[in-house]
Amino acid sequence: MKISHASVLAAFFSGLCAVTGTVGASAAEDKTSSTGFFLDTVVTITLYGDTDSTAMDGCFSLLEEYEQMLSRTIEGSDVWNINQSEGKATVVSDETADLIETALEYSRLTDGAFDITITPLVDLWNIEGKSSLLADGDAEEALQEDTADVLIPTDEEIASALSHVDYTVVSVEGTTVTLSDPDAEIDLGGIAKGYIADRLKEYLLSQGIESALINLGGNVQTIGTKPDGSKWKIGIQEPFGGSSDIIAAVACAGASVVTSGTYERYFELDGTIYHHILDPATGYPADNGLTSVTILSESSVVCDALSTACFVLGLRDGSELIETLDNVEALFITEDETLYRTSGFPE
Ligand code: ADP
Ligand code: MG
């Protein structure tokens, strides 16, 4: 029995790396970059041009604020309050209500492939916890005997968790959120980074910033072009490669590029990868021959929701859906490392 793990820390640097290429010497001097850790993710913000610290400080205050609002594990956050409500109505911030409504819109569009009530399954699989556990050699050895029993939930456990996964139990009226199933819980992990990236962009534009890169753990949003007027080149990581192994690069200006991949958070057992993108139809990690899906669009929240959803939908249904949407493009990578682009995805 062969088991291995993904380093969770390495996952923070995986997905997309912003490859800014070479910029002119003077432009490079006019660059400010700051890194922090929010919502389980390494965040890097890079501002170009002549700026004082106000805009950068403002971004990090916003990140702090959104983490306190949207984290599932911070006591008293909006999401925490909703999950503790046991079916009672919960009043949340405008932003949380707005984000949940957007999430529901993408659940409807994808026929439930994207579903924020996935929480009981996320907890049951605990991919991240098991990945860290397996990173500890002693624990791995101790597991030898009954590894499969310990790592893979039983059919009964999956059925029981699945019975509380249903986005139609979530209702939003104004800023009041109600879960009609008292045992349902929401998890915005598949969409929050995109939403926050859009809010940071809005804020930076209001501060007069004309050129910037916002990178929330590989969820990239851009403002304008590089200072020399050329497009940003956002690198897409080779699945299971090192974080600097780039399989393709997407040129964009003022747009967002977001990737969902199996290699970000997973463990492996007997040659099967068990990863963090779960199929609400089966209760198992989505298993359809894909290793990553990248979405390109102006809106990062759209990219984030659709990258997760298309990963679940698979190459055929996912690309069919993307072709029906204006100004959204996708790149699918399959297990044999073949790249499939929708009609408008840049070569
Ligand atoms: P990452 O967080 O690595 O960028 P994604 O945006 O694809 O990746 O989101 C994956 C996260 O979303 C999971 O860790 C889990 O919290 C949640 N999730 C898993 N499956 C689904 C799903 N089918 N619909 C909505 N959210 C999901
Ligand atoms: Mg996502």
Short mmCIF file of C-alpha atoms and ligand atoms in Angstrom, two decimals:
data_model
loop_
_atom_site.label_atom_id
_atom_site.label_comp_id
_atom_site.label_asym_id
_atom_site.label_seq_id
_atom_site.Cartn_x
_atom_site.Cartn_y
_atom_site.Cartn_z
CA MET A 1 0.00 0.00 0.00
CA LYS A 2 1.56 3.23 -1.09
CA ILE A 3 0.64 6.49 0.55
CA SER A 4 2.03 9.91 0.04
CA HIS A 5 1.02 13.45 0.72
CA ALA A 6 1.04 16.95 -0.63
CA SER A 7 2.78 19.49 1.47
CA VAL A 8 0.05 21.89 2.48
CA LEU A 9 2.52 24.74 2.72
CA ALA A 10 3.77 24.05 -0.76
CA ALA A 11 0.16 24.26 -1.89
CA PHE A 12 0.04 27.90 -0.94
CA PHE A 13 2.64 28.64 -3.53
CA SER A 14 1.20 26.40 -6.17
CA GLY A 15 -1.50 26.98 -8.71
CA LEU A 16 -0.54 30.11 -10.48
CA CYS A 17 2.60 32.07 -10.04
CA ALA A 18 2.55 35.55 -11.35
CA VAL A 19 5.36 35.73 -13.85
CA THR A 20 5.91 39.39 -14.33
CA GLY A 21 8.80 38.94 -16.74
CA THR A 22 11.38 41.64 -17.00
CA VAL A 23 10.36 45.22 -16.57
CA GLY A 24 12.47 48.24 -17.33
CA ALA A 25 14.98 49.17 -14.64
CA SER A 26 13.24 52.39 -13.64
CA ALA A 27 9.84 50.69 -13.58
CA ALA A 28 11.28 47.92 -11.40
CA GLU A 29 12.43 50.54 -8.92
CA ASP A 30 8.90 51.94 -8.77
CA LYS A 31 7.48 48.70 -7.44
CA THR A 32 6.23 47.87 -3.96
CA SER A 33 5.46 44.31 -2.97
CA SER A 34 4.02 42.96 0.29
CA THR A 35 3.21 39.43 1.40
CA GLY A 36 0.91 38.20 4.17
CA PHE A 37 -1.09 35.16 5.18
CA PHE A 38 -4.89 35.30 5.11
CA LEU A 39 -7.64 32.69 4.72
CA ASP A 40 -5.09 29.86 4.66
CA THR A 41 -3.30 31.49 1.77
CA VAL A 42 -0.13 33.38 0.99
CA VAL A 43 -1.16 36.77 -0.34
CA THR A 44 1.19 38.97 -2.37
CA ILE A 45 0.27 42.42 -3.58
CA THR A 46 2.54 44.26 -5.98
CA LEU A 47 1.90 47.90 -6.83
CA TYR A 48 3.70 49.65 -9.67
CA GLY A 49 4.30 53.36 -10.03
CA ASP A 50 4.95 56.04 -7.49
CA THR A 51 2.80 55.16 -4.45
CA ASP A 52 3.05 55.89 -0.73
CA SER A 53 2.12 53.17 1.76
CA THR A 54 -1.57 54.15 2.00
CA ALA A 55 -2.85 51.87 -0.77
CA MET A 56 -0.84 48.86 0.40
CA ASP A 57 -1.91 49.36 4.04
CA GLY A 58 -5.51 49.71 2.88
CA CYS A 59 -5.29 46.35 1.08
CA PHE A 60 -4.04 44.55 4.16
CA SER A 61 -6.76 46.12 6.33
CA LEU A 62 -9.34 44.88 3.84
CA LEU A 63 -7.82 41.39 3.87
CA GLU A 64 -8.03 41.35 7.66
CA GLU A 65 -11.63 42.53 7.55
CA TYR A 66 -12.71 39.93 4.98
CA GLU A 67 -10.97 37.13 6.84
CA GLN A 68 -12.86 38.06 10.02
CA MET A 69 -16.09 38.08 8.01
CA LEU A 70 -15.78 35.02 5.75
CA SER A 71 -13.63 32.49 7.60
CA ARG A 72 -15.47 29.35 8.62
CA THR A 73 -13.24 28.79 11.64
CA ILE A 74 -13.10 32.26 13.22
CA GLU A 75 -15.70 32.42 15.99
CA GLY A 76 -18.18 35.22 15.37
CA SER A 77 -17.49 35.55 11.62
CA ASP A 78 -20.59 35.80 9.44
CA VAL A 79 -20.00 32.29 8.12
CA TRP A 80 -19.44 30.93 11.63
CA ASN A 81 -22.69 32.58 12.79
CA ILE A 82 -24.63 31.11 9.86
CA ASN A 83 -23.21 27.65 10.57
CA GLN A 84 -24.14 27.86 14.27
CA SER A 85 -27.67 29.11 13.56
CA GLU A 86 -29.40 25.70 13.43
CA GLY A 87 -31.96 26.88 10.94
CA LYS A 88 -32.55 30.33 12.42
CA ALA A 89 -32.15 33.53 10.39
CA THR A 90 -28.73 35.22 10.65
CA VAL A 91 -28.02 38.85 9.85
CA VAL A 92 -24.71 39.29 8.00
CA SER A 93 -22.77 42.10 6.30
CA ASP A 94 -23.75 43.38 2.85
CA GLU A 95 -20.60 41.77 1.45
CA THR A 96 -21.31 38.30 2.88
CA ALA A 97 -24.90 38.41 1.63
CA ASP A 98 -23.68 39.55 -1.78
CA LEU A 99 -21.08 36.79 -1.98
CA ILE A 100 -23.52 34.06 -0.93
CA GLU A 101 -25.99 35.25 -3.56
CA THR A 102 -23.25 35.07 -6.18
CA ALA A 103 -22.32 31.56 -5.01
CA LEU A 104 -25.95 30.46 -5.35
CA GLU A 105 -26.11 31.93 -8.84
CA TYR A 106 -23.17 29.70 -9.84
CA SER A 107 -24.79 26.69 -8.16
CA ARG A 108 -27.84 27.20 -10.33
CA LEU A 109 -25.75 27.80 -13.45
CA THR A 110 -23.74 24.61 -12.89
CA ASP A 111 -26.64 22.48 -11.72
CA GLY A 112 -25.11 22.11 -8.28
CA ALA A 113 -21.54 21.23 -9.35
CA PHE A 114 -20.57 24.32 -7.35
CA ASP A 115 -22.19 24.08 -3.92
CA ILE A 116 -21.21 26.03 -0.79
CA THR A 117 -23.16 23.56 1.41
CA ILE A 118 -20.35 21.07 0.66
CA THR A 119 -19.05 21.58 4.26
CA PRO A 120 -20.03 18.21 5.83
CA LEU A 121 -18.11 16.47 3.05
CA VAL A 122 -15.12 18.80 3.40
CA ASP A 123 -15.02 17.92 7.12
CA LEU A 124 -15.52 14.21 6.52
CA TRP A 125 -12.73 13.95 3.95
CA ASN A 126 -10.48 16.39 5.85
CA ILE A 127 -8.04 16.29 2.95
CA GLU A 128 -5.82 18.99 4.39
CA GLY A 129 -5.60 17.36 7.82
CA LYS A 130 -4.75 13.95 6.34
CA SER A 131 -2.24 15.47 3.98
CA SER A 132 -0.44 17.07 6.95
CA LEU A 133 -0.73 13.85 8.98
CA LEU A 134 0.92 11.88 6.18
CA ALA A 135 3.66 14.46 5.97
CA ASP A 136 4.68 13.22 9.41
CA GLY A 137 6.73 10.05 8.78
CA ASP A 138 5.92 8.51 12.20
CA ALA A 139 2.20 8.93 11.68
CA GLU A 140 2.52 7.38 8.24
CA GLU A 141 4.19 4.33 9.72
CA ALA A 142 1.61 4.02 12.48
CA LEU A 143 -1.08 4.04 9.82
CA GLN A 144 0.41 1.14 7.82
CA GLU A 145 -2.10 -1.50 8.93
CA ASP A 146 -5.45 0.10 8.27
CA THR A 147 -4.54 3.04 6.13
CA ALA A 148 -7.52 2.77 3.80
CA ASP A 149 -9.93 2.45 6.75
CA VAL A 150 -8.48 5.54 8.36
CA LEU A 151 -8.26 7.69 5.24
CA ILE A 152 -11.31 6.80 3.18
CA PRO A 153 -14.78 7.48 4.63
CA THR A 154 -17.32 4.65 4.51
CA ASP A 155 -20.29 4.69 2.13
CA GLU A 156 -22.57 5.31 5.12
CA GLU A 157 -20.54 8.31 6.24
CA ILE A 158 -20.57 9.75 2.74
CA ALA A 159 -24.32 9.21 2.35
CA SER A 160 -24.96 10.85 5.69
CA ALA A 161 -22.80 13.91 4.86
CA LEU A 162 -24.34 14.13 1.37
CA SER A 163 -27.84 14.30 2.83
CA HIS A 164 -26.96 17.83 4.08
CA VAL A 165 -25.36 19.03 0.84
CA ASP A 166 -27.99 21.00 -1.07
CA TYR A 167 -27.58 24.64 -2.03
CA THR A 168 -31.37 25.11 -2.29
CA VAL A 169 -31.59 25.14 1.53
CA VAL A 170 -29.74 28.50 1.54
CA SER A 171 -31.85 31.62 1.25
CA VAL A 172 -30.72 35.25 1.25
CA GLU A 173 -33.13 38.11 1.79
CA GLY A 174 -31.44 41.46 2.03
CA THR A 175 -28.72 40.77 4.58
CA THR A 176 -30.52 37.88 6.28
CA VAL A 177 -29.28 34.36 5.54
CA THR A 178 -31.24 31.25 6.51
CA LEU A 179 -30.36 27.56 6.10
CA SER A 180 -33.65 25.64 6.08
CA ASP A 181 -31.74 22.43 6.94
CA PRO A 182 -30.50 23.03 10.52
CA ASP A 183 -27.62 20.58 9.97
CA ALA A 184 -26.39 22.27 6.79
CA GLU A 185 -23.23 24.42 6.90
CA ILE A 186 -21.60 26.62 4.32
CA ASP A 187 -17.95 26.93 3.22
CA LEU A 188 -16.91 29.80 0.95
CA GLY A 189 -13.42 28.32 0.29
CA GLY A 190 -14.21 27.80 -3.39
CA ILE A 191 -15.17 31.43 -4.07
CA ALA A 192 -14.02 33.83 -1.31
CA LYS A 193 -10.54 34.50 -2.69
CA GLY A 194 -11.98 35.58 -6.01
CA TYR A 195 -14.45 37.88 -4.30
CA ILE A 196 -11.76 39.45 -2.13
CA ALA A 197 -9.43 39.90 -5.12
CA ASP A 198 -12.19 41.88 -6.87
CA ARG A 199 -12.76 44.06 -3.78
CA LEU A 200 -9.02 44.76 -3.50
CA LYS A 201 -8.93 45.73 -7.17
CA GLU A 202 -11.89 48.07 -6.71
CA TYR A 203 -10.17 49.68 -3.75
CA LEU A 204 -6.83 50.09 -5.55
CA LEU A 205 -8.54 51.65 -8.57
CA SER A 206 -10.26 54.11 -6.20
CA GLN A 207 -6.79 54.98 -4.90
CA GLY A 208 -5.63 55.84 -8.40
CA ILE A 209 -3.45 52.73 -8.85
CA GLU A 210 -3.08 51.98 -12.57
CA SER A 211 -0.78 48.96 -12.55
CA ALA A 212 -0.87 46.17 -9.98
CA LEU A 213 -0.86 42.42 -9.39
CA ILE A 214 -3.01 40.87 -6.68
CA ASN A 215 -2.11 37.25 -5.93
CA LEU A 216 -4.19 35.39 -3.35
CA GLY A 217 -2.54 31.97 -3.27
CA GLY A 218 -2.50 31.64 -7.05
CA ASN A 219 -5.82 33.42 -7.52
CA VAL A 220 -4.50 36.31 -9.63
CA GLN A 221 -6.24 39.59 -10.40
CA THR A 222 -4.52 42.36 -12.39
CA ILE A 223 -4.92 46.10 -12.76
CA GLY A 224 -3.99 47.64 -16.09
CA THR A 225 -0.85 46.49 -17.87
CA LYS A 226 2.77 46.22 -16.81
CA PRO A 227 4.36 49.65 -16.44
CA ASP A 228 5.92 49.33 -19.90
CA GLY A 229 2.46 48.88 -21.43
CA SER A 230 2.80 45.17 -22.17
CA LYS A 231 0.40 42.52 -20.88
CA TRP A 232 0.99 40.55 -17.69
CA LYS A 233 2.02 36.96 -18.24
CA ILE A 234 0.44 34.70 -15.66
CA GLY A 235 2.13 31.34 -15.43
CA ILE A 236 0.07 28.17 -15.01
CA GLN A 237 1.86 25.61 -12.94
CA GLU A 238 2.57 22.18 -14.33
CA PRO A 239 0.34 19.84 -12.30
CA PHE A 240 2.47 18.01 -9.70
CA GLY A 241 5.54 19.92 -10.89
CA GLY A 242 7.53 22.28 -8.72
CA SER A 243 5.99 25.69 -8.10
CA SER A 244 8.27 27.21 -10.73
CA ASP A 245 7.45 24.62 -13.43
CA ILE A 246 5.16 26.51 -15.78
CA ILE A 247 3.16 24.56 -18.38
CA ALA A 248 1.54 27.60 -20.06
CA ALA A 249 1.39 31.36 -19.68
CA VAL A 250 -1.69 33.53 -20.10
CA ALA A 251 -1.25 37.09 -21.32
CA CYS A 252 -3.81 39.48 -19.87
CA ALA A 253 -4.39 43.10 -18.88
CA GLY A 254 -6.92 44.09 -16.23
CA ALA A 255 -8.23 40.53 -16.02
CA SER A 256 -8.15 37.67 -13.54
CA VAL A 257 -6.70 34.18 -13.95
CA VAL A 258 -7.63 31.46 -11.46
CA THR A 259 -6.70 27.78 -11.39
CA SER A 260 -8.23 24.89 -9.45
CA GLY A 261 -6.13 21.75 -9.40
CA THR A 262 -5.93 18.35 -7.75
CA TYR A 263 -2.27 18.90 -6.91
CA GLU A 264 -2.99 21.80 -4.57
CA ARG A 265 -4.25 19.82 -1.58
CA TYR A 266 -4.37 16.04 -1.68
CA PHE A 267 -3.19 12.71 -0.42
CA GLU A 268 -2.47 9.63 -2.49
CA LEU A 269 -3.42 6.05 -1.66
CA ASP A 270 -2.67 3.08 -3.90
CA GLY A 271 -2.17 5.31 -6.91
CA THR A 272 -5.40 7.28 -6.45
CA ILE A 273 -5.25 10.99 -5.70
CA TYR A 274 -7.80 12.14 -3.12
CA HIS A 275 -8.00 15.92 -3.45
CA HIS A 276 -9.95 18.89 -2.12
CA ILE A 277 -12.46 19.53 -4.93
CA LEU A 278 -15.46 17.40 -4.09
CA ASP A 279 -18.25 16.30 -6.38
CA PRO A 280 -21.62 17.05 -4.73
CA ALA A 281 -23.17 14.35 -6.91
CA THR A 282 -21.01 11.49 -5.59
CA GLY A 283 -19.52 12.73 -2.31
CA TYR A 284 -16.02 11.82 -3.58
CA PRO A 285 -13.21 14.02 -4.91
CA ALA A 286 -14.10 14.83 -8.53
CA ASP A 287 -12.61 12.06 -10.64
CA ASN A 288 -12.83 12.76 -14.34
CA GLY A 289 -9.33 12.73 -15.71
CA LEU A 290 -8.58 16.41 -15.09
CA THR A 291 -5.64 17.76 -13.11
CA SER A 292 -6.44 21.46 -13.41
CA VAL A 293 -8.87 24.03 -14.78
CA THR A 294 -7.88 27.65 -15.35
CA ILE A 295 -10.45 30.38 -15.95
CA LEU A 296 -9.75 33.77 -17.50
CA SER A 297 -12.27 36.60 -17.09
CA GLU A 298 -12.43 40.16 -15.85
CA SER A 299 -14.08 39.12 -12.61
CA SER A 300 -12.06 37.05 -10.17
CA VAL A 301 -15.16 35.84 -8.33
CA VAL A 302 -16.47 34.44 -11.63
CA CYS A 303 -13.06 32.80 -12.25
CA ASP A 304 -12.97 31.28 -8.78
CA ALA A 305 -16.49 29.83 -8.82
CA LEU A 306 -16.14 28.52 -12.37
CA SER A 307 -12.69 26.98 -11.90
CA THR A 308 -14.01 24.89 -9.02
CA ALA A 309 -17.29 24.14 -10.83
CA CYS A 310 -15.65 23.20 -14.15
CA PHE A 311 -13.28 20.93 -12.31
CA VAL A 312 -16.33 19.05 -11.04
CA LEU A 313 -18.15 19.19 -14.39
CA GLY A 314 -15.20 17.76 -16.32
CA LEU A 315 -13.75 18.63 -19.72
CA ARG A 316 -16.83 18.11 -21.89
CA ASP A 317 -19.59 19.66 -19.76
CA GLY A 318 -17.24 22.30 -18.37
CA SER A 319 -16.06 23.54 -21.76
CA GLU A 320 -19.62 23.42 -23.10
CA LEU A 321 -20.72 25.68 -20.25
CA ILE A 322 -17.83 28.13 -20.75
CA GLU A 323 -18.63 28.45 -24.48
CA THR A 324 -22.13 29.69 -23.54
CA LEU A 325 -20.71 32.53 -21.40
CA ASP A 326 -19.48 35.86 -22.75
CA ASN A 327 -15.97 37.01 -21.87
CA VAL A 328 -15.08 33.88 -19.93
CA GLU A 329 -12.48 31.41 -21.24
CA ALA A 330 -10.99 28.22 -19.85
CA LEU A 331 -7.95 25.99 -20.13
CA PHE A 332 -8.37 22.36 -19.05
CA ILE A 333 -5.38 20.12 -18.34
CA THR A 334 -5.93 16.36 -18.31
CA GLU A 335 -3.97 13.68 -16.45
CA ASP A 336 -1.88 12.99 -19.55
CA GLU A 337 -0.93 16.71 -19.58
CA THR A 338 -2.91 17.57 -22.70
CA LEU A 339 -4.09 21.20 -22.79
CA TYR A 340 -7.62 22.00 -24.01
CA ARG A 341 -8.52 25.67 -24.57
CA THR A 342 -12.00 27.11 -25.12
CA SER A 343 -12.35 29.08 -28.38
CA GLY A 344 -11.21 32.46 -27.02
CA PHE A 345 -8.50 31.35 -24.61
CA PRO A 346 -5.21 32.95 -25.69
CA GLU A 347 -2.65 30.54 -27.20
P1 ADP B 1 -8.26 26.56 -3.82
O1 ADP B 1 -8.84 26.91 -2.50
O2 ADP B 1 -7.17 25.55 -3.74
O3 ADP B 1 -7.90 27.74 -4.65
P2 ADP B 1 -10.82 26.06 -5.15
O4 ADP B 1 -11.16 27.46 -5.46
O5 ADP B 1 -11.03 25.10 -6.25
O6 ADP B 1 -9.35 25.80 -4.66
O7 ADP B 1 -11.74 25.66 -3.93
C1 ADP B 1 -11.64 24.45 -3.28
C2 ADP B 1 -12.30 24.60 -1.94
O8 ADP B 1 -13.70 24.86 -2.12
C3 ADP B 1 -12.23 23.35 -1.09
O9 ADP B 1 -11.10 23.36 -0.25
C4 ADP B 1 -13.54 23.38 -0.33
O10 ADP B 1 -13.43 24.24 0.78
C5 ADP B 1 -14.48 24.02 -1.31
N1 ADP B 1 -15.14 23.07 -2.23
C6 ADP B 1 -14.80 21.78 -2.53
N2 ADP B 1 -15.64 21.26 -3.43
C7 ADP B 1 -16.54 22.23 -3.73
C8 ADP B 1 -17.69 22.30 -4.60
N3 ADP B 1 -18.06 21.27 -5.36
N4 ADP B 1 -18.38 23.47 -4.62
C9 ADP B 1 -18.02 24.53 -3.86
N5 ADP B 1 -16.96 24.52 -3.03
C10 ADP B 1 -16.23 23.39 -2.97
MG MG B 2 -12.63 28.23 -6.76
#
